[in-house]
PDB file of C-alpha atoms in Angstrom:
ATOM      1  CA  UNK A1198      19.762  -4.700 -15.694  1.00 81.00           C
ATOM      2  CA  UNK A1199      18.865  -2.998 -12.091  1.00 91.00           C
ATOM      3  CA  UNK A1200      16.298  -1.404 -11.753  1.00 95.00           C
ATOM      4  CA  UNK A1201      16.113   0.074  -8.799  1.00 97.00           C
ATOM      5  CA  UNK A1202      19.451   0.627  -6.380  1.00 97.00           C
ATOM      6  CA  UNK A1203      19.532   1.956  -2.889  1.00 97.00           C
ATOM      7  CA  UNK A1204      23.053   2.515  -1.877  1.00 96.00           C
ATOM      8  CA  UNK A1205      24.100   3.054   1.812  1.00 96.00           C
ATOM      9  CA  UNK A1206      20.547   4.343   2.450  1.00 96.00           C
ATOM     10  CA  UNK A1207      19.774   6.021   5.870  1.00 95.00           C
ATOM     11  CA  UNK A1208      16.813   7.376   7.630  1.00 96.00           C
ATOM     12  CA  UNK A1209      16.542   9.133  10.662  1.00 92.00           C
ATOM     13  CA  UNK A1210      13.115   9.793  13.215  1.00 90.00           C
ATOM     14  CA  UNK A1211      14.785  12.464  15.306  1.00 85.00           C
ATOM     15  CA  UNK A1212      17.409  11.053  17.124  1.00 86.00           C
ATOM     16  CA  UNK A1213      16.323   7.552  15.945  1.00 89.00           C
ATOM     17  CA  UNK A1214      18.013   6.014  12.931  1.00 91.00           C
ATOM     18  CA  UNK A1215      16.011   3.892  11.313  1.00 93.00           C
ATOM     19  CA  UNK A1216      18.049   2.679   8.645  1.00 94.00           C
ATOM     20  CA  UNK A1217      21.952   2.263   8.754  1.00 93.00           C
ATOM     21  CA  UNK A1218      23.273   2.239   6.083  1.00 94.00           C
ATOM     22  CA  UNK A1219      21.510  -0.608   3.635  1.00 95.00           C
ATOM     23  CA  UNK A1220      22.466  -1.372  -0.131  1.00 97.00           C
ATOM     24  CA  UNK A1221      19.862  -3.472  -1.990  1.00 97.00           C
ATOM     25  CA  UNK A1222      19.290  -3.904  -5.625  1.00 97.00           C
ATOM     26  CA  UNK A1223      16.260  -4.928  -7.533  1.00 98.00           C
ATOM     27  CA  UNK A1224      16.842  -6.522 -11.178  1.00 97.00           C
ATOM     28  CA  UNK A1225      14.809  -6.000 -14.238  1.00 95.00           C
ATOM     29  CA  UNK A1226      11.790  -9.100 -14.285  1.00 94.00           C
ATOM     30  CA  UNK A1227      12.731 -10.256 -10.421  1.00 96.00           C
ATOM     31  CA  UNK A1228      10.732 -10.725  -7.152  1.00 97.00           C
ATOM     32  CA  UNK A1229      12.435  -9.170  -4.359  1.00 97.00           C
ATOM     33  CA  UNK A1230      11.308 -10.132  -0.753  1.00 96.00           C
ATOM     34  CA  UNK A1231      12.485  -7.922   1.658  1.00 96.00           C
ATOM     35  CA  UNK A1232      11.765  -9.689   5.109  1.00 93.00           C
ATOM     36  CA  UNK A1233      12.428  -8.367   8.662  1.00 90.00           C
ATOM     37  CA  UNK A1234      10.560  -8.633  12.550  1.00 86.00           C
ATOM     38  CA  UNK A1235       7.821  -5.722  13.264  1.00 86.00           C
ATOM     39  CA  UNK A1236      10.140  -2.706  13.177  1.00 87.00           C
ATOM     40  CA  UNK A1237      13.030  -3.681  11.366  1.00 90.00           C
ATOM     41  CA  UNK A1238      13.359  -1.183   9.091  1.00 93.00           C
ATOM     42  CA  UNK A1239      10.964  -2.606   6.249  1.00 95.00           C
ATOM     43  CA  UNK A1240       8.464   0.252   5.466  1.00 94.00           C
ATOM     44  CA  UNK A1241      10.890   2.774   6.022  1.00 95.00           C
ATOM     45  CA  UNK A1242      12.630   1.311   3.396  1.00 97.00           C
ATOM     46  CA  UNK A1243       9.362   1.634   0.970  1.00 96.00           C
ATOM     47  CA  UNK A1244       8.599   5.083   1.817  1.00 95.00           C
ATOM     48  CA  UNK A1245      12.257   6.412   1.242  1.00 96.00           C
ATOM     49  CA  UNK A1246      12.188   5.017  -2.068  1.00 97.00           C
ATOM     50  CA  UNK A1247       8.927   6.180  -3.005  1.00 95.00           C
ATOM     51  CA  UNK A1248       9.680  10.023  -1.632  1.00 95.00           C
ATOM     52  CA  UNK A1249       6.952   9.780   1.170  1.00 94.00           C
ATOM     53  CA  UNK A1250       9.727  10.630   3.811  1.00 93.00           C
ATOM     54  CA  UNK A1251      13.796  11.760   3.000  1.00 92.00           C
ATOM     55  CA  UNK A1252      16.840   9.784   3.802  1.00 94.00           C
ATOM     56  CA  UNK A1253      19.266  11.402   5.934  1.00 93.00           C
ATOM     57  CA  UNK A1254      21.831   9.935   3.497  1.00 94.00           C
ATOM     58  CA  UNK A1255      23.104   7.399   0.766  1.00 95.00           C
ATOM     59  CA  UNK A1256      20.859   7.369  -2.358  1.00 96.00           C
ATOM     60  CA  UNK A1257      18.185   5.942  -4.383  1.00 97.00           C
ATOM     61  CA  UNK A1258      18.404   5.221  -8.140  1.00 97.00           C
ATOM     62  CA  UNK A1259      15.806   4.188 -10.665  1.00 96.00           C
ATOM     63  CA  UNK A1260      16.693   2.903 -14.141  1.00 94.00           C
ATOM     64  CA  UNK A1261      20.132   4.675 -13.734  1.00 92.00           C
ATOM     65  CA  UNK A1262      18.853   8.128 -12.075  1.00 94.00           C
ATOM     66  CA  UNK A1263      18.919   9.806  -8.614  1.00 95.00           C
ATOM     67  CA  UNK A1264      15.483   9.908  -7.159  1.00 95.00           C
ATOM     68  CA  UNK A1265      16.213  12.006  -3.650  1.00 88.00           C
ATOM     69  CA  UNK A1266      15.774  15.531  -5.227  1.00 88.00           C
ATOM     70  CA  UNK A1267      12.652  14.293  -6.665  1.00 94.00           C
ATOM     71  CA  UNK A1268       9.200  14.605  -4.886  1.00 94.00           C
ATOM     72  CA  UNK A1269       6.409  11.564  -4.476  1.00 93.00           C
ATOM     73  CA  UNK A1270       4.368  12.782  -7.242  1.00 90.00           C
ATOM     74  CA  UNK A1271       7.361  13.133  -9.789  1.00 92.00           C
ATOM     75  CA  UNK A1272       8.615   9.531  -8.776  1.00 94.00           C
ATOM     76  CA  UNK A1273       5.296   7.530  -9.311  1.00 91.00           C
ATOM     77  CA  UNK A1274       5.680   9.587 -12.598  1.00 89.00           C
ATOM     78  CA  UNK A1275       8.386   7.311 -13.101  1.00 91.00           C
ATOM     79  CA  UNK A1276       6.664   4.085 -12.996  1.00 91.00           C
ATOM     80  CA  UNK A1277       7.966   3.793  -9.535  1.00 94.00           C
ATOM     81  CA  UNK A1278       4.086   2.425  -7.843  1.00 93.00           C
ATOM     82  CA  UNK A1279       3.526   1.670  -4.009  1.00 93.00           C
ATOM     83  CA  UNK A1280       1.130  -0.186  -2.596  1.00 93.00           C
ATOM     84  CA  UNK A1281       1.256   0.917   1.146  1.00 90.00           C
ATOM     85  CA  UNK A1282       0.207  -1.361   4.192  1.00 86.00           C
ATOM     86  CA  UNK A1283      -3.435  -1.232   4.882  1.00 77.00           C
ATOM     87  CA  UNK A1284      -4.643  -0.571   1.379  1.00 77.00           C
ATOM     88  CA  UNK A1285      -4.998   3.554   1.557  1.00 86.00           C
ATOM     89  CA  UNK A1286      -8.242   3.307  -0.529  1.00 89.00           C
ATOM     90  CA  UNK A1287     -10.438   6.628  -1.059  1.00 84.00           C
ATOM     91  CA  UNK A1288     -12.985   5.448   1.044  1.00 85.00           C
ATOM     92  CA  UNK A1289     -15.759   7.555  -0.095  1.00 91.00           C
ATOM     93  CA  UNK A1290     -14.986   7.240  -3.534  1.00 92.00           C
ATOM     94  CA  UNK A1291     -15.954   4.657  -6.081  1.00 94.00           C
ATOM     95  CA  UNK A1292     -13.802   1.367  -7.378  1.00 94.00           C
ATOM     96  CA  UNK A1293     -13.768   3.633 -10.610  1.00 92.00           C
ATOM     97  CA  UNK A1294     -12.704   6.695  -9.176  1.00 91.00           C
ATOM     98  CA  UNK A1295     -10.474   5.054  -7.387  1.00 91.00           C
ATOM     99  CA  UNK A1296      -8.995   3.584 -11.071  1.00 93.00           C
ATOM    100  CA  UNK A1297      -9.187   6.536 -12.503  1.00 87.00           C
ATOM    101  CA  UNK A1298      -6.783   8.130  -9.934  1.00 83.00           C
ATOM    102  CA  UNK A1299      -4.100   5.615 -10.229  1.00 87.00           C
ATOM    103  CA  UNK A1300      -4.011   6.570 -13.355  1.00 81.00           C
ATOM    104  CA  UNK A1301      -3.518  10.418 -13.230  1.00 77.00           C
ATOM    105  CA  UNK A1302      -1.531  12.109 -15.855  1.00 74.00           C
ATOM    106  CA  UNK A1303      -2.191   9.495 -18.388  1.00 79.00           C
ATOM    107  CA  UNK A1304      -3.664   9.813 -21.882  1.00 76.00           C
ATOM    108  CA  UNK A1305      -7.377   8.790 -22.061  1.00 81.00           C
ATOM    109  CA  UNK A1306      -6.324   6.334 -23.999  1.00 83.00           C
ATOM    110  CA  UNK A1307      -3.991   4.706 -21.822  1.00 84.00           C
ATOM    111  CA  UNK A1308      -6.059   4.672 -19.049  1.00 80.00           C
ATOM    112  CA  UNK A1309      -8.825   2.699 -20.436  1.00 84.00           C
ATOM    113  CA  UNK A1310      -6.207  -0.060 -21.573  1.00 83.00           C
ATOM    114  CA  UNK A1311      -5.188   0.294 -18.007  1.00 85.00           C
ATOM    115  CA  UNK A1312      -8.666   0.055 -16.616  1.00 86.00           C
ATOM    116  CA  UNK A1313      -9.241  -3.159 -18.978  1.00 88.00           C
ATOM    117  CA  UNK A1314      -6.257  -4.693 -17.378  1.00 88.00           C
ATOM    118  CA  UNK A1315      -6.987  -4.493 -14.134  1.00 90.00           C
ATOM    119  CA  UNK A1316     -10.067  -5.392 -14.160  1.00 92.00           C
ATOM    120  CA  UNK A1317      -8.541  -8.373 -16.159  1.00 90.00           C
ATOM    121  CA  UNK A1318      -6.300  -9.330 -12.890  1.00 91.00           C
ATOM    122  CA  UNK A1319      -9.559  -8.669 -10.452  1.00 92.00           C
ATOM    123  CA  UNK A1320     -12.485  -9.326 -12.030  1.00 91.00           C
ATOM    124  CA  UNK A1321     -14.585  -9.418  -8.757  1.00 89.00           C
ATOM    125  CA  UNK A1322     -13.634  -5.135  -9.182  1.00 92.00           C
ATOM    126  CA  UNK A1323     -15.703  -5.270 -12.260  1.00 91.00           C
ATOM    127  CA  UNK A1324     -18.631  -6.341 -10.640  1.00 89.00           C
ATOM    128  CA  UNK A1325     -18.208  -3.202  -8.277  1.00 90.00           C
ATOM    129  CA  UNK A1326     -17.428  -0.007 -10.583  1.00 92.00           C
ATOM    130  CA  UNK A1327     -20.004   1.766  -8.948  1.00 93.00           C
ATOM    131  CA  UNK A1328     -19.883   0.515  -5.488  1.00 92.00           C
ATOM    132  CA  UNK A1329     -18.131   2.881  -2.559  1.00 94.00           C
ATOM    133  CA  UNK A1330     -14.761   1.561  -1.477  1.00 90.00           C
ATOM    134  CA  UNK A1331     -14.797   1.895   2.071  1.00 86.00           C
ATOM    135  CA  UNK A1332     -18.020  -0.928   1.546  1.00 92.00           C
ATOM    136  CA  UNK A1333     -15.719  -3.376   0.314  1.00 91.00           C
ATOM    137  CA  UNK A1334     -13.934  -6.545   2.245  1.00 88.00           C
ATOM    138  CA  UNK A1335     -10.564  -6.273   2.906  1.00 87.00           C
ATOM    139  CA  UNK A1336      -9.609  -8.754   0.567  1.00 87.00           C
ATOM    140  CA  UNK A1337     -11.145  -6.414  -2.350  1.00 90.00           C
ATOM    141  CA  UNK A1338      -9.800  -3.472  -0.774  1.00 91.00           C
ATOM    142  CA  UNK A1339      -6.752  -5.252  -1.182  1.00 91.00           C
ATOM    143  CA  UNK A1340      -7.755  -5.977  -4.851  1.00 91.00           C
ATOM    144  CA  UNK A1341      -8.705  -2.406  -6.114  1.00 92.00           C
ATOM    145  CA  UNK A1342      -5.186  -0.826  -4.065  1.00 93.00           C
ATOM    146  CA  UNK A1343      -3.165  -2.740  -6.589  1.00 93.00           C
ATOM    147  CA  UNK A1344      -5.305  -2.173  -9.468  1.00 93.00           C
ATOM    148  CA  UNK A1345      -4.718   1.273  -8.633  1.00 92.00           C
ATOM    149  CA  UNK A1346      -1.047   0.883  -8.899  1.00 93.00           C
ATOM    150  CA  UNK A1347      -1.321  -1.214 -11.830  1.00 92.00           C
ATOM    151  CA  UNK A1348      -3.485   1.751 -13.945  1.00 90.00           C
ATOM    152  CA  UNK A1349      -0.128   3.816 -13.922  1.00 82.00           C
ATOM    153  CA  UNK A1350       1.426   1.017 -15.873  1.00 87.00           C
ATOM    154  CA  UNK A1351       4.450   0.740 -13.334  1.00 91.00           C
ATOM    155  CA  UNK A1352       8.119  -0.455 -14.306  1.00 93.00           C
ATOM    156  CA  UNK A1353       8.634  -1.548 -10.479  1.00 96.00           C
ATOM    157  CA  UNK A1354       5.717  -1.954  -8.285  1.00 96.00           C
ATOM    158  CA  UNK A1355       6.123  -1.835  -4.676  1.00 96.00           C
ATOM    159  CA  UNK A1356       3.818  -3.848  -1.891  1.00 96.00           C
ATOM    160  CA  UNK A1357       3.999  -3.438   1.468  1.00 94.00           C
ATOM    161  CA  UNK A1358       1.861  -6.385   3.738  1.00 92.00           C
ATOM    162  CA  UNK A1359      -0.270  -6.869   0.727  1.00 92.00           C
ATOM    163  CA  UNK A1360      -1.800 -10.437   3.123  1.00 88.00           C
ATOM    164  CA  UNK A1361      -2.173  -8.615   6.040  1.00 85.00           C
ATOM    165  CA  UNK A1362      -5.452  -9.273   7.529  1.00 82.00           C
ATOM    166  CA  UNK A1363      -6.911 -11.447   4.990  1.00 81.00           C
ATOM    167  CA  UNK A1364      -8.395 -14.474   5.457  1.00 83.00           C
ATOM    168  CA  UNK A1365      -6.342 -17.621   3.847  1.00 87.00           C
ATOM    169  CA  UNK A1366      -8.132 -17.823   0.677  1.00 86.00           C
ATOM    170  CA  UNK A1367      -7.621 -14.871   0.046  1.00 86.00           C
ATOM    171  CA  UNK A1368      -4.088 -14.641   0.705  1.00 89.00           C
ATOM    172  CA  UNK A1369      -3.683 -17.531  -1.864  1.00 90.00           C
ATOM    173  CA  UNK A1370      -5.577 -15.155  -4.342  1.00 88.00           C
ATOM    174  CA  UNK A1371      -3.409 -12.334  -3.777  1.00 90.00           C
ATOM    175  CA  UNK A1372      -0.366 -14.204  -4.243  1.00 94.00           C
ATOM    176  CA  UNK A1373      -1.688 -16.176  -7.330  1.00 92.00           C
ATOM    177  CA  UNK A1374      -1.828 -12.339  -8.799  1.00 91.00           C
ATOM    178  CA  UNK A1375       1.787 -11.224  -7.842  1.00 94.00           C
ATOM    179  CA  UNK A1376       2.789 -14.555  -9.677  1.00 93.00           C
ATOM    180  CA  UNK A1377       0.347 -13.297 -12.859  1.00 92.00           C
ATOM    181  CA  UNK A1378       2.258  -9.834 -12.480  1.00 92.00           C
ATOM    182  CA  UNK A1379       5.594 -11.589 -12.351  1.00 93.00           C
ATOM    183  CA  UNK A1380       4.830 -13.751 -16.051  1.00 92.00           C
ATOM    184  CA  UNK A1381       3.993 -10.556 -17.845  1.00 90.00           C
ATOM    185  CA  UNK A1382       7.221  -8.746 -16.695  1.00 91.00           C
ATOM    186  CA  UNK A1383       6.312  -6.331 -14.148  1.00 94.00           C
ATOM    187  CA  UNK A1384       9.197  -6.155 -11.339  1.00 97.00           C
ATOM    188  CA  UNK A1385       8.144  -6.631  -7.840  1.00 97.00           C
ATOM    189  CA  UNK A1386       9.925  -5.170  -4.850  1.00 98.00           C
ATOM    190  CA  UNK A1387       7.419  -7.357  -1.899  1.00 97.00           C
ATOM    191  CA  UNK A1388       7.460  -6.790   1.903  1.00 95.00           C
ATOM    192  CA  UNK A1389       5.060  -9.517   3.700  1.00 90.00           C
ATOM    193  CA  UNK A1390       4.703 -10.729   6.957  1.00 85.00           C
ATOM    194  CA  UNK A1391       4.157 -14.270   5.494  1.00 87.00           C
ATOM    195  CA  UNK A1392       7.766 -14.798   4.943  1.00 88.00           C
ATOM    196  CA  UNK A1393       7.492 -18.530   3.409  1.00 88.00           C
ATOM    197  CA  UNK A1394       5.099 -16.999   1.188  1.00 90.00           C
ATOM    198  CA  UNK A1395       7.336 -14.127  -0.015  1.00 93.00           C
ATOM    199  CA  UNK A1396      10.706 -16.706  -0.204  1.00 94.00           C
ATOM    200  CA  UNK A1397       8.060 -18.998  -2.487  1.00 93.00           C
ATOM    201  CA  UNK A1398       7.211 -16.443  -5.156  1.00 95.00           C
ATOM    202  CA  UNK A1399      10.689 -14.411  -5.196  1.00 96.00           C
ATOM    203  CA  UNK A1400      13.654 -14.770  -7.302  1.00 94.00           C
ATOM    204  CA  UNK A1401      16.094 -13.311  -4.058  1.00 96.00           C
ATOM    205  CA  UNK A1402      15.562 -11.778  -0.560  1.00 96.00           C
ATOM    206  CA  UNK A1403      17.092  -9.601   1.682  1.00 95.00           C
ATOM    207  CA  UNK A1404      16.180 -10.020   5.505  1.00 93.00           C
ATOM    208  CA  UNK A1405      16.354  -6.443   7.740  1.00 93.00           C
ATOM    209  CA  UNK A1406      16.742  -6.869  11.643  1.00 91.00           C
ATOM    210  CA  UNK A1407      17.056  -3.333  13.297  1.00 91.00           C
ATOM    211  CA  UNK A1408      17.833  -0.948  10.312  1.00 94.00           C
ATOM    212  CA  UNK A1409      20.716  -3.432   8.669  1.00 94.00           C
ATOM    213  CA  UNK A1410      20.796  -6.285   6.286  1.00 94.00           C
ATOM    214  CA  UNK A1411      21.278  -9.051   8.008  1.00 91.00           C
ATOM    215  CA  UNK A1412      20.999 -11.943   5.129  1.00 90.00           C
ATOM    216  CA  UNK A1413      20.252 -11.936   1.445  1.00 93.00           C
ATOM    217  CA  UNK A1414      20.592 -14.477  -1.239  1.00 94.00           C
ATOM    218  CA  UNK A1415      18.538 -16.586  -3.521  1.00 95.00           C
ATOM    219  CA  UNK A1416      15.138 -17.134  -2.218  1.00 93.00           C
ATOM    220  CA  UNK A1417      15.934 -20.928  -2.150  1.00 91.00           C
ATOM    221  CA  UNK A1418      18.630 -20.856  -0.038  1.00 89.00           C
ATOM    222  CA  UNK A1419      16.814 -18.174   2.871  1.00 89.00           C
ATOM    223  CA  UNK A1420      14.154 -21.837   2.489  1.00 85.00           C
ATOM    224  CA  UNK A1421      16.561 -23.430   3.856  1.00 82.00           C
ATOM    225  CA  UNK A1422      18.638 -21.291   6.517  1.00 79.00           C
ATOM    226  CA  UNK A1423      18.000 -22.314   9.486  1.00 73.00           C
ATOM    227  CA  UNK A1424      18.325 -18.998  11.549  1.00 73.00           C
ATOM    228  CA  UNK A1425      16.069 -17.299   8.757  1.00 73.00           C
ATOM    229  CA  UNK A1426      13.468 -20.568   9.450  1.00 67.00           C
ATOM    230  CA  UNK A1427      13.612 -19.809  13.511  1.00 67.00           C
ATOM    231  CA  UNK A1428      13.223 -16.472  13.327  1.00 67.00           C
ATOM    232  CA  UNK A1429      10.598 -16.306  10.448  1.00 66.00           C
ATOM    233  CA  UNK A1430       9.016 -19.540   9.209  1.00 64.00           C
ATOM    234  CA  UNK A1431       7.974 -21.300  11.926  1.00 52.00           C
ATOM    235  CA  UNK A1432       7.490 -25.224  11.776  1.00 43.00           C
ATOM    236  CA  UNK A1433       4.988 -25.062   9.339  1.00 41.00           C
TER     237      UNK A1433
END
């Protein structure tokens, strides 16, 4: 079953189009890369979905229904959770208020299972409940922005660079907990600049250059095309 569903989706900056004109689907259970060079078209693509900005045409459907009438608030409602590049953390607000945020419009109940859970998936968060989040590393900055996601229970969750910047340790820890995520059924829509990475964990791909899908396919195969390998994966 799809999930989510972007048909013929466009965005426009002005004069500048963004976005042509790109279809992508995201199936119930999968890991979805979608790849692309600085500029391609990739966080656009995240932030039309999620309501933060408003295609100038085609659509967006979630679990069967329109999402471009709704607003940002009334999508994450959905289950429909982004993770944005750079974290976003309330820096002057505590790794529990922080939680507690993600988890807005919840029973009291249902946050606390939430809570439990993330704190399940990042237990170095537990050991900072208290502690201001503009004090943490990057890495656990990192950390609590998807817990925060996580507390609203999402049926897709969205992340955007979720390695950026982080040493490689913790780059291996990060994607140790998409793989977690991906065993207990949550649906993953991943944009990362550590495209071997991405192609490793997801089920398929798609590959932006300059507002279009250029490539998609199993993740497998993108290992193994060698114009996706020049332009992406180096020699390593």
């Amino acid at each position: 079953m799809s999930v989510l569903e972007l048909t013929d989706l466009r965005v426009t900056y002005g004069a500048i189009r963004a976005l042509h004109g790109i279809d992508l689907t995201v199936r119930e259970g999968e890991i979805v890369a979608l790849l692309g060079a600085n500029g391609a078209g990739k966080t656009t693509t995240l932030r039309a979905i999620s309501g933060l900005i408003a295609p100038a045409g085609g659509d967006v459907h979630f679990e069967g229904a329109s999402l471009r009438s709704l607003s940002a608030h009334a999508i994450a409602r959905r289950g429909l959770r982004h993770v944005p590049e750079g974290r976003r953390v309330f820096a002057r607000m505590s790794v529990r208020e922080n939680l507690d945020l993600g988890g807005y419009g919840r029973s009291r109940a249902q946050n606390a299972a939430g809570m439990e859970e993330a704190l399940a998936i990042f237990p170095r968060l537990r050991e900072r409940l208290d502690q201001v989040a503009g004090t943490l590393s990057g890495g656990e900055q990192q950390m609590l922005a998807i817990g925060r996601a996580l507390m609203g229970a999402p049926r897709l969750l969205m992340l955007d660079e979720p390695s950026l910047g982080l040493a490689p340790l913790l780059v291996q820890t990060i994607f140790g907990v998409i793989r977690t995520l991906h065993e207990r059924g949550t649906t993953i829509l991943l944009v990362e600049q550590n495209a071997r990475q991405a192609l490793r964990v997801a089920s398929r791909a798609y590959v932006l250059e300059n507002g279009r899908i250029a490539r998609h396919g199993p993740a497998s195969e993108l290992l193994d095309d060698e114009a996706v390998v020049a332009a992406y994966l180096g020699s390593a």
